[in-house]
DNA sequence: GTCGTGATAGACCGACCAGTCTATCTATCA
DNA sequence: TGATAGATAGACTGGTCGGTCTATCACGAC
């Protein structure tokens, strides 16, 4: 066979949905997802039970990927302080990219107004894991109040993502980095 | 007449839409808006041309109100530094309220994916006015780099609103206030 | 009185939505 | 060879969407 083995429909759906949810928002229709993934309608309901299940599965996978991205962004140095500041340098690259569309977790929370929607549990879990990652780094730094500093860094990160999504041409991550440096001391 | 004169349909629509857009998101259906405002369907299209026009009109009015809120939040003192820090105290009250649903401008940007949607011009205008307000205060404070500091305060404000909308029970405005104090020096 | 204006109520339209269903095809395995 | 499982294509349902339309009503000006 000349063609490489194609992933199964479940995998194709996850990949296509992750991309479309990010590019066009979590409100994209099921038809668009199926077309993009080249998957039969029935397969979606077999594998995920419905659109809500697909949304939750995509968020779960994205959370793993994004946390891996954060870990890698920290990996530029062994010095705890440089690691955290380097994170904002990576955020600067991320946010400056034309393809950047903002935080997918916040977009999910806003799109699905129903507080019982399974998406909210996933976004909450992601934020918890991100927070724990920040606390871990701050403890490694020997920070006096790691929990409070993590809250501040988290706020700076969220602020950077919002500014990056709405204010084209600026460099919010640089402003956030300077503030982050103050948080660390 | 015992009943006070009722505002016209245009006014009722604006009021109802402003409330419902905030409480349920800008994706609420036209039917719900008409029912809440007790207005005939046709009146909406006579006055605003369509839902998009109503959305833009609501954002324009909300921008005036919100900027007045910011002005009032600054009015607690004549000392430039206390004025800006007091703003974050007011944000703390705003965000701690159970009714707080996040930033309506960012929610509008996320809901209307089409970049040509008239909502985007309104949200952009609001952010510009907010930024000018911050620059004005920083200049009154005699800050060395008012534009840059305004960007940082703006980032702290947006971050506070996101955290307040997603992290229940925390006090992000306090964390932001401490960072704002560092920005001012 | 009558005309015009601006409002009301609500039927109606085509488009799209998520989800269900039938029928068909294609592998793998016995 | 035949049975089974998993996938495909796509018709179809009921509901909601934004928007258009007709018909009626209330009121002020002339």
Short mmCIF file of C-alpha atoms (C1' of nucleotides) in Angstrom, two decimals:
data_model
loop_
_atom_site.label_atom_id
_atom_site.label_comp_id
_atom_site.label_asym_id
_atom_site.label_seq_id
_atom_site.Cartn_x
_atom_site.Cartn_y
_atom_site.Cartn_z
CA UNK A 1 0.00 0.00 0.00
CA UNK A 2 1.30 3.44 -0.89
CA UNK A 3 -1.05 5.20 1.48
CA UNK A 4 -0.09 5.28 5.13
CA UNK A 5 -2.63 3.66 7.42
CA UNK A 6 -5.34 6.17 8.18
CA UNK A 7 -6.30 6.65 11.81
CA UNK A 8 -9.73 5.37 12.80
CA UNK A 9 -12.82 7.54 12.85
CA UNK A 10 -12.58 8.21 16.57
CA UNK A 11 -9.10 9.60 16.20
CA UNK A 12 -9.96 11.61 13.09
CA UNK A 13 -12.96 13.10 14.84
CA UNK A 14 -10.93 14.14 17.86
CA UNK A 15 -8.29 15.78 15.70
CA UNK A 16 -10.74 17.60 13.47
CA UNK A 17 -12.90 18.72 16.38
CA UNK A 18 -9.93 19.99 18.33
CA UNK A 19 -8.90 22.11 15.38
CA UNK A 20 -12.36 23.38 14.46
CA UNK A 21 -13.39 24.09 18.03
CA UNK A 22 -10.31 26.26 18.33
CA UNK A 23 -10.52 27.94 14.95
CA UNK A 24 -14.28 28.52 14.76
CA UNK A 25 -15.35 28.14 18.36
CA UNK A 26 -17.05 25.27 20.18
CA UNK A 27 -20.36 26.20 18.56
CA UNK A 28 -19.42 24.68 15.19
CA UNK A 29 -22.08 22.35 13.89
CA UNK A 30 -21.85 18.59 13.87
CA UNK A 31 -22.06 18.56 10.07
CA UNK A 32 -18.91 20.65 9.75
CA UNK A 33 -17.06 18.35 12.13
CA UNK A 34 -18.09 15.23 10.26
CA UNK A 35 -17.13 16.71 6.93
CA UNK A 36 -13.74 17.88 8.19
CA UNK A 37 -12.99 14.50 9.76
CA UNK A 38 -14.43 12.49 6.85
CA UNK A 39 -16.41 10.43 9.27
CA UNK A 40 -19.93 9.05 9.17
CA UNK A 41 -22.53 10.71 11.34
CA UNK A 42 -23.26 7.49 13.13
CA UNK A 43 -19.65 7.05 14.19
CA UNK A 44 -19.76 10.21 16.27
CA UNK A 45 -22.68 8.91 18.30
CA UNK A 46 -21.15 5.43 18.59
CA UNK A 47 -17.87 6.74 19.97
CA UNK A 48 -18.86 9.81 21.96
CA UNK A 49 -22.57 9.51 22.60
CA UNK A 50 -23.20 12.96 21.21
CA UNK A 51 -21.65 16.33 20.60
CA UNK A 52 -21.31 17.01 24.32
CA UNK A 53 -19.25 13.87 24.74
CA UNK A 54 -17.02 14.89 21.87
CA UNK A 55 -16.54 18.33 23.35
CA UNK A 56 -15.52 16.84 26.69
CA UNK A 57 -13.16 14.36 25.05
CA UNK A 58 -11.51 17.11 23.02
CA UNK A 59 -11.03 19.27 26.10
CA UNK A 60 -9.53 16.35 27.99
CA UNK A 61 -7.05 15.67 25.23
CA UNK A 62 -6.27 19.35 24.75
CA UNK A 63 -5.63 19.72 28.48
CA UNK A 64 -2.94 17.02 28.31
CA UNK A 65 -1.37 18.65 25.29
CA UNK A 66 -1.50 22.14 26.73
CA UNK A 67 -0.02 21.09 30.06
CA UNK A 68 2.74 19.34 28.17
CA UNK A 69 3.26 22.64 26.35
CA UNK A 70 3.56 24.45 29.68
CA UNK A 71 6.04 21.86 30.92
CA UNK A 72 8.11 22.28 27.80
CA UNK A 73 7.90 26.05 28.06
CA UNK A 74 9.39 25.78 31.55
CA UNK A 75 12.11 23.41 30.44
CA UNK A 76 14.35 26.12 28.98
CA UNK A 77 16.39 26.34 32.14
CA UNK A 78 17.07 24.62 35.42
CA UNK A 79 17.03 27.89 37.34
CA UNK A 80 13.54 28.16 38.89
CA UNK A 81 13.30 31.85 38.29
CA UNK A 82 14.38 31.65 34.66
CA UNK A 83 12.00 28.77 34.10
CA UNK A 84 8.97 30.83 35.11
CA UNK A 85 10.08 33.93 33.24
CA UNK A 86 10.81 31.82 30.19
CA UNK A 87 7.22 30.69 30.27
CA UNK A 88 6.16 34.23 29.46
CA UNK A 89 8.60 34.35 26.58
CA UNK A 90 6.89 31.31 25.15
CA UNK A 91 3.52 32.89 25.78
CA UNK A 92 4.74 35.87 23.81
CA UNK A 93 5.42 33.66 20.82
CA UNK A 94 2.11 31.88 21.23
CA UNK A 95 0.04 35.03 21.48
CA UNK A 96 1.86 36.89 18.73
CA UNK A 97 0.99 34.20 16.21
CA UNK A 98 -1.77 35.23 13.80
CA UNK A 99 -3.41 31.87 14.35
CA UNK A 100 -3.84 32.54 18.04
CA UNK A 101 -7.53 32.55 18.92
CA UNK A 102 -7.52 32.86 22.70
CA UNK A 103 -8.00 30.40 25.52
CA UNK A 104 -10.06 27.41 24.43
CA UNK A 105 -11.17 26.64 27.98
CA UNK A 106 -12.63 30.04 28.61
CA UNK A 107 -14.26 29.97 25.19
CA UNK A 108 -15.87 26.63 26.10
CA UNK A 109 -17.14 27.98 29.40
CA UNK A 110 -18.75 30.93 27.65
CA UNK A 111 -20.22 28.89 24.82
CA UNK A 112 -21.94 26.31 26.99
CA UNK A 113 -24.10 28.35 29.30
CA UNK A 114 -25.60 25.35 31.06
CA UNK A 115 -23.54 24.92 34.26
CA UNK A 116 -24.10 21.16 34.09
CA UNK A 117 -22.46 20.82 30.69
CA UNK A 118 -19.60 18.30 30.87
CA UNK A 119 -17.23 20.87 29.38
CA UNK A 120 -17.09 22.79 32.63
CA UNK A 121 -15.65 19.90 34.59
CA UNK A 122 -12.88 19.59 32.01
CA UNK A 123 -12.00 23.27 31.98
CA UNK A 124 -12.01 23.33 35.77
CA UNK A 125 -9.71 20.32 35.87
CA UNK A 126 -7.31 21.99 33.46
CA UNK A 127 -7.12 25.14 35.53
CA UNK A 128 -6.51 23.09 38.66
CA UNK A 129 -3.65 21.23 37.01
CA UNK A 130 -2.16 24.46 35.69
CA UNK A 131 -2.35 25.96 39.14
CA UNK A 132 -0.61 22.95 40.68
CA UNK A 133 2.13 23.25 38.11
CA UNK A 134 2.68 26.88 39.05
CA UNK A 135 2.71 26.07 42.76
CA UNK A 136 5.29 23.36 42.16
CA UNK A 137 7.58 25.79 40.34
CA UNK A 138 7.16 28.46 42.99
CA UNK A 139 7.99 26.00 45.73
CA UNK A 140 11.11 25.00 43.81
CA UNK A 141 11.94 28.68 43.72
CA UNK A 142 11.53 28.83 47.50
CA UNK A 143 8.78 31.41 47.29
CA UNK A 144 7.29 32.49 50.60
CA UNK A 145 3.69 32.28 49.52
CA UNK A 146 3.54 29.86 46.60
CA UNK A 147 -0.25 29.57 46.55
CA UNK A 148 -0.78 33.30 46.40
CA UNK A 149 1.97 33.81 43.85
CA UNK A 150 0.50 31.02 41.73
CA UNK A 151 -2.83 32.83 41.77
CA UNK A 152 -1.08 35.97 40.59
CA UNK A 153 0.82 34.20 37.85
CA UNK A 154 -2.37 32.46 36.78
CA UNK A 155 -4.09 35.82 36.58
CA UNK A 156 -1.23 37.17 34.48
CA UNK A 157 -1.46 34.21 32.14
CA UNK A 158 -5.22 34.54 31.67
CA UNK A 159 -4.86 38.26 31.18
CA UNK A 160 -2.18 37.71 28.58
CA UNK A 161 -4.39 35.29 26.66
CA UNK A 162 -7.33 37.69 26.67
CA UNK A 163 -5.21 40.65 25.61
CA UNK A 164 -3.55 38.57 22.95
CA UNK A 165 -6.89 37.53 21.55
CA UNK A 166 -8.37 41.02 21.47
CA UNK A 167 -5.51 43.50 21.07
CA UNK A 168 -3.74 42.84 17.82
CA UNK A 169 -0.24 44.11 17.39
CA UNK A 170 0.55 44.50 21.06
CA UNK A 171 2.82 42.32 23.14
CA UNK A 172 0.86 41.64 26.32
CA UNK A 173 3.14 38.77 27.31
CA UNK A 174 6.02 41.21 27.69
CA UNK A 175 4.00 43.38 30.04
CA UNK A 176 2.98 40.25 31.94
CA UNK A 177 6.55 39.04 32.11
CA UNK A 178 7.68 42.21 33.83
CA UNK A 179 4.90 41.81 36.36
CA UNK A 180 5.72 38.14 36.81
CA UNK A 181 9.28 39.09 37.69
CA UNK A 182 7.87 41.24 40.49
CA UNK A 183 5.70 38.37 41.69
CA UNK A 184 8.70 36.10 42.03
CA UNK A 185 10.46 38.44 44.45
CA UNK B 1 -53.28 57.51 35.13
CA UNK B 2 -51.93 55.39 37.95
CA UNK B 3 -49.29 53.75 35.79
CA UNK B 4 -46.14 55.67 35.06
CA UNK B 5 -45.52 56.26 31.38
CA UNK B 6 -43.91 53.16 29.95
CA UNK B 7 -40.76 53.63 27.90
CA UNK B 8 -41.12 53.01 24.19
CA UNK B 9 -40.29 49.68 22.55
CA UNK B 10 -36.83 50.80 21.52
CA UNK B 11 -35.91 51.60 25.09
CA UNK B 12 -37.49 48.46 26.49
CA UNK B 13 -35.64 46.34 23.95
CA UNK B 14 -32.31 47.91 24.80
CA UNK B 15 -32.84 47.37 28.51
CA UNK B 16 -34.03 43.79 28.18
CA UNK B 17 -31.30 42.88 25.70
CA UNK B 18 -28.59 44.40 27.84
CA UNK B 19 -29.73 42.29 30.76
CA UNK B 20 -30.27 39.05 28.85
CA UNK B 21 -27.07 39.34 26.84
CA UNK B 22 -25.21 39.62 30.10
CA UNK B 23 -27.11 36.96 32.03
CA UNK B 24 -27.46 34.34 29.28
CA UNK B 25 -24.84 35.42 26.79
CA UNK B 26 -25.13 37.25 23.46
CA UNK B 27 -26.43 34.08 21.84
CA UNK B 28 -29.91 34.41 23.35
CA UNK B 29 -32.61 34.09 20.75
CA UNK B 30 -34.66 36.93 19.38
CA UNK B 31 -37.84 35.37 20.74
CA UNK B 32 -36.55 35.51 24.32
CA UNK B 33 -35.56 39.16 23.90
CA UNK B 34 -38.96 40.12 22.53
CA UNK B 35 -40.78 38.30 25.28
CA UNK B 36 -38.65 39.87 28.01
CA UNK B 37 -39.10 43.36 26.56
CA UNK B 38 -42.79 42.89 25.74
CA UNK B 39 -42.18 44.19 22.28
CA UNK B 40 -43.50 43.16 18.91
CA UNK B 41 -41.15 41.30 16.61
CA UNK B 42 -41.51 43.90 13.94
CA UNK B 43 -40.40 46.71 16.25
CA UNK B 44 -36.98 45.14 16.63
CA UNK B 45 -36.39 45.22 12.89
CA UNK B 46 -37.84 48.74 12.56
CA UNK B 47 -35.54 50.17 15.23
CA UNK B 48 -32.36 48.16 14.88
CA UNK B 49 -32.50 46.51 11.47
CA UNK B 50 -31.88 43.10 12.96
CA UNK B 51 -30.31 41.30 15.87
CA UNK B 52 -26.83 42.46 14.90
CA UNK B 53 -27.91 46.07 15.12
CA UNK B 54 -29.43 45.48 18.52
CA UNK B 55 -26.25 43.82 19.73
CA UNK B 56 -24.17 46.78 18.58
CA UNK B 57 -26.56 49.29 20.17
CA UNK B 58 -26.51 47.42 23.47
CA UNK B 59 -22.72 47.33 23.48
CA UNK B 60 -22.56 51.05 22.74
CA UNK B 61 -24.87 51.87 25.61
CA UNK B 62 -23.14 49.41 27.96
CA UNK B 63 -19.78 50.98 27.11
CA UNK B 64 -21.02 54.37 28.29
CA UNK B 65 -22.40 52.88 31.48
CA UNK B 66 -19.32 50.81 32.19
CA UNK B 67 -16.95 53.70 31.62
CA UNK B 68 -19.08 55.78 33.97
CA UNK B 69 -18.69 52.93 36.45
CA UNK B 70 -14.92 53.09 36.06
CA UNK B 71 -14.97 56.85 36.57
CA UNK B 72 -17.02 56.45 39.69
CA UNK B 73 -14.75 53.67 40.93
CA UNK B 74 -11.83 56.08 40.63
CA UNK B 75 -13.68 58.88 42.36
CA UNK B 76 -13.08 57.57 45.88
CA UNK B 77 -10.05 59.77 46.34
CA UNK B 78 -8.21 62.72 44.89
CA UNK B 79 -4.84 61.07 45.37
CA UNK B 80 -3.90 59.55 42.00
CA UNK B 81 -2.39 56.47 43.54
CA UNK B 82 -5.35 55.78 45.80
CA UNK B 83 -7.72 56.34 42.93
CA UNK B 84 -6.18 53.56 40.86
CA UNK B 85 -5.84 51.15 43.77
CA UNK B 86 -9.43 51.90 44.78
CA UNK B 87 -10.48 50.77 41.33
CA UNK B 88 -9.34 47.27 42.20
CA UNK B 89 -11.30 47.39 45.44
CA UNK B 90 -14.39 48.12 43.40
CA UNK B 91 -13.47 45.33 41.01
CA UNK B 92 -13.26 43.05 44.01
CA UNK B 93 -16.86 43.84 44.92
CA UNK B 94 -17.98 43.48 41.32
CA UNK B 95 -16.32 40.13 40.79
CA UNK B 96 -17.31 38.69 44.15
CA UNK B 97 -20.97 39.21 43.40
CA UNK B 98 -22.80 35.99 42.54
CA UNK B 99 -24.43 37.76 39.62
CA UNK B 100 -21.07 38.47 38.03
CA UNK B 101 -20.88 36.77 34.65
CA UNK B 102 -17.59 38.03 33.24
CA UNK B 103 -16.68 40.68 30.71
CA UNK B 104 -19.51 41.30 28.26
CA UNK B 105 -17.15 42.63 25.60
CA UNK B 106 -14.96 39.58 25.53
CA UNK B 107 -18.04 37.37 25.58
CA UNK B 108 -19.35 39.24 22.54
CA UNK B 109 -16.07 38.85 20.70
CA UNK B 110 -16.10 35.12 21.32
CA UNK B 111 -19.75 34.63 20.45
CA UNK B 112 -19.64 36.41 17.10
CA UNK B 113 -16.89 34.63 15.25
CA UNK B 114 -17.31 36.64 12.07
CA UNK B 115 -14.64 39.38 12.24
CA UNK B 116 -16.93 41.73 10.31
CA UNK B 117 -19.68 41.54 12.91
CA UNK B 118 -20.52 45.07 14.13
CA UNK B 119 -20.02 43.96 17.74
CA UNK B 120 -16.25 43.92 17.30
CA UNK B 121 -16.04 47.62 16.50
CA UNK B 122 -17.94 48.39 19.68
CA UNK B 123 -15.81 46.19 21.92
CA UNK B 124 -12.69 47.63 20.37
CA UNK B 125 -13.95 51.16 21.01
CA UNK B 126 -14.68 50.33 24.62
CA UNK B 127 -11.20 48.97 25.21
CA UNK B 128 -9.69 52.03 23.61
CA UNK B 129 -11.66 54.33 25.88
CA UNK B 130 -10.77 52.28 28.94
CA UNK B 131 -7.13 52.45 27.97
CA UNK B 132 -7.27 56.22 27.56
CA UNK B 133 -8.85 56.50 30.98
CA UNK B 134 -6.00 54.52 32.51
CA UNK B 135 -3.39 56.60 30.69
CA UNK B 136 -5.02 59.78 31.97
CA UNK B 137 -4.85 58.55 35.56
CA UNK B 138 -1.26 57.40 35.21
CA UNK B 139 -0.24 60.76 33.79
CA UNK B 140 -1.94 62.46 36.73
CA UNK B 141 0.13 60.20 38.93
CA UNK B 142 3.25 61.35 37.11
CA UNK B 143 4.12 57.85 35.97
CA UNK B 144 7.23 57.57 33.84
CA UNK B 145 5.73 55.28 31.22
CA UNK B 146 1.98 55.81 31.33
CA UNK B 147 1.25 53.91 28.12
CA UNK B 148 3.10 50.83 29.24
CA UNK B 149 1.68 50.96 32.74
CA UNK B 150 -1.81 51.34 31.28
CA UNK B 151 -1.25 48.19 29.26
CA UNK B 152 -0.26 46.38 32.42
CA UNK B 153 -3.23 47.66 34.40
CA UNK B 154 -5.50 46.74 31.52
CA UNK B 155 -4.05 43.24 31.54
CA UNK B 156 -4.61 43.01 35.28
CA UNK B 157 -8.22 44.12 34.86
CA UNK B 158 -8.96 41.61 32.10
CA UNK B 159 -7.25 38.89 34.09
CA UNK B 160 -9.32 39.75 37.12
CA UNK B 161 -12.55 39.53 35.13
CA UNK B 162 -11.64 36.14 33.67
CA UNK B 163 -10.56 34.74 37.01
CA UNK B 164 -13.66 36.11 38.67
CA UNK B 165 -15.86 34.47 36.07
CA UNK B 166 -14.19 31.07 36.28
CA UNK B 167 -12.75 30.67 39.77
CA UNK B 168 -15.53 30.85 42.31
CA UNK B 169 -14.68 31.69 45.88
CA UNK B 170 -11.34 33.29 45.17
CA UNK B 171 -10.54 36.98 45.29
CA UNK B 172 -8.57 37.66 42.11
CA UNK B 173 -9.01 41.42 42.44
CA UNK B 174 -6.95 41.37 45.61
CA UNK B 175 -4.12 39.59 43.86
CA UNK B 176 -4.43 42.06 41.00
CA UNK B 177 -4.46 45.01 43.39
CA UNK B 178 -1.13 44.00 44.86
CA UNK B 179 0.33 43.74 41.38
CA UNK B 180 -1.20 47.08 40.42
CA UNK B 181 0.55 48.69 43.36
CA UNK B 182 3.83 47.45 41.92
CA UNK B 183 2.94 48.83 38.50
CA UNK B 184 2.38 52.29 39.92
CA UNK B 185 5.92 52.52 41.33
"C1'" DG C 1 -64.28 61.94 10.87
"C1'" DT C 2 -60.38 60.31 8.71
"C1'" DC C 3 -55.97 59.58 7.61
"C1'" DG C 4 -51.25 58.34 8.84
"C1'" DT C 5 -48.05 56.54 12.04
"C1'" DG C 6 -46.20 53.41 15.03
"C1'" DA C 7 -47.12 49.91 17.60
"C1'" DT C 8 -49.16 45.05 18.45
"C1'" DA C 9 -49.86 39.83 17.60
"C1'" DG C 10 -48.54 36.10 15.42
"C1'" DA C 11 -48.34 33.18 11.14
"C1'" DC C 12 -44.88 31.93 8.17
"C1'" DC C 13 -40.23 31.03 5.67
"C1'" DG C 14 -35.84 28.82 4.72
"C1'" DA C 15 -31.73 27.54 7.07
"C1'" DC C 16 -29.56 25.11 10.41
"C1'" DC C 17 -29.29 22.42 14.64
"C1'" DA C 18 -28.42 17.77 17.24
"C1'" DG C 19 -29.80 13.34 17.02
"C1'" DT C 20 -32.09 8.86 15.04
"C1'" DC C 21 -32.60 5.65 11.60
"C1'" DT C 22 -32.11 2.44 7.47
"C1'" DA C 23 -29.36 0.54 4.13
"C1'" DT C 24 -24.97 -0.60 2.19
"C1'" DC C 25 -20.17 -1.69 2.06
"C1'" DT C 26 -15.94 -3.94 3.75
"C1'" DA C 27 -12.95 -6.00 6.36
"C1'" DT C 28 -11.77 -9.96 9.57
"C1'" DC C 29 -12.40 -14.38 11.39
"C1'" DA C 30 -14.39 -18.99 11.80
"C1'" DT D 1 -18.20 -19.49 2.29
"C1'" DG D 2 -20.61 -17.20 5.44
"C1'" DA D 3 -21.24 -14.58 9.66
"C1'" DT D 4 -20.11 -10.61 12.31
"C1'" DA D 5 -18.52 -5.97 13.49
"C1'" DG D 6 -17.48 -1.51 12.24
"C1'" DA D 7 -17.68 1.71 9.21
"C1'" DT D 8 -20.01 4.46 5.34
"C1'" DA D 9 -23.76 7.55 3.11
"C1'" DG D 10 -27.50 10.02 3.69
"C1'" DA D 11 -32.59 10.49 4.48
"C1'" DC D 12 -35.32 12.02 8.12
"C1'" DT D 13 -37.39 14.19 12.66
"C1'" DG D 14 -38.47 17.81 15.72
"C1'" DG D 15 -36.95 21.93 17.27
"C1'" DT D 16 -34.82 26.59 17.09
"C1'" DC D 17 -32.79 30.21 14.63
"C1'" DG D 18 -33.09 35.08 12.41
"C1'" DG D 19 -35.99 37.43 9.44
"C1'" DT D 20 -40.33 38.64 6.60
"C1'" DC D 21 -45.03 39.22 6.18
"C1'" DT D 22 -50.10 40.35 6.85
"C1'" DA D 23 -53.55 42.07 9.69
"C1'" DT D 24 -55.15 44.70 13.41
"C1'" DC D 25 -55.16 48.25 16.88
"C1'" DA D 26 -54.40 52.95 19.28
"C1'" DC D 27 -53.67 57.55 18.93
"C1'" DG D 28 -52.63 62.24 17.35
"C1'" DA D 29 -53.03 65.81 13.56
"C1'" DC D 30 -55.64 67.88 10.30
#
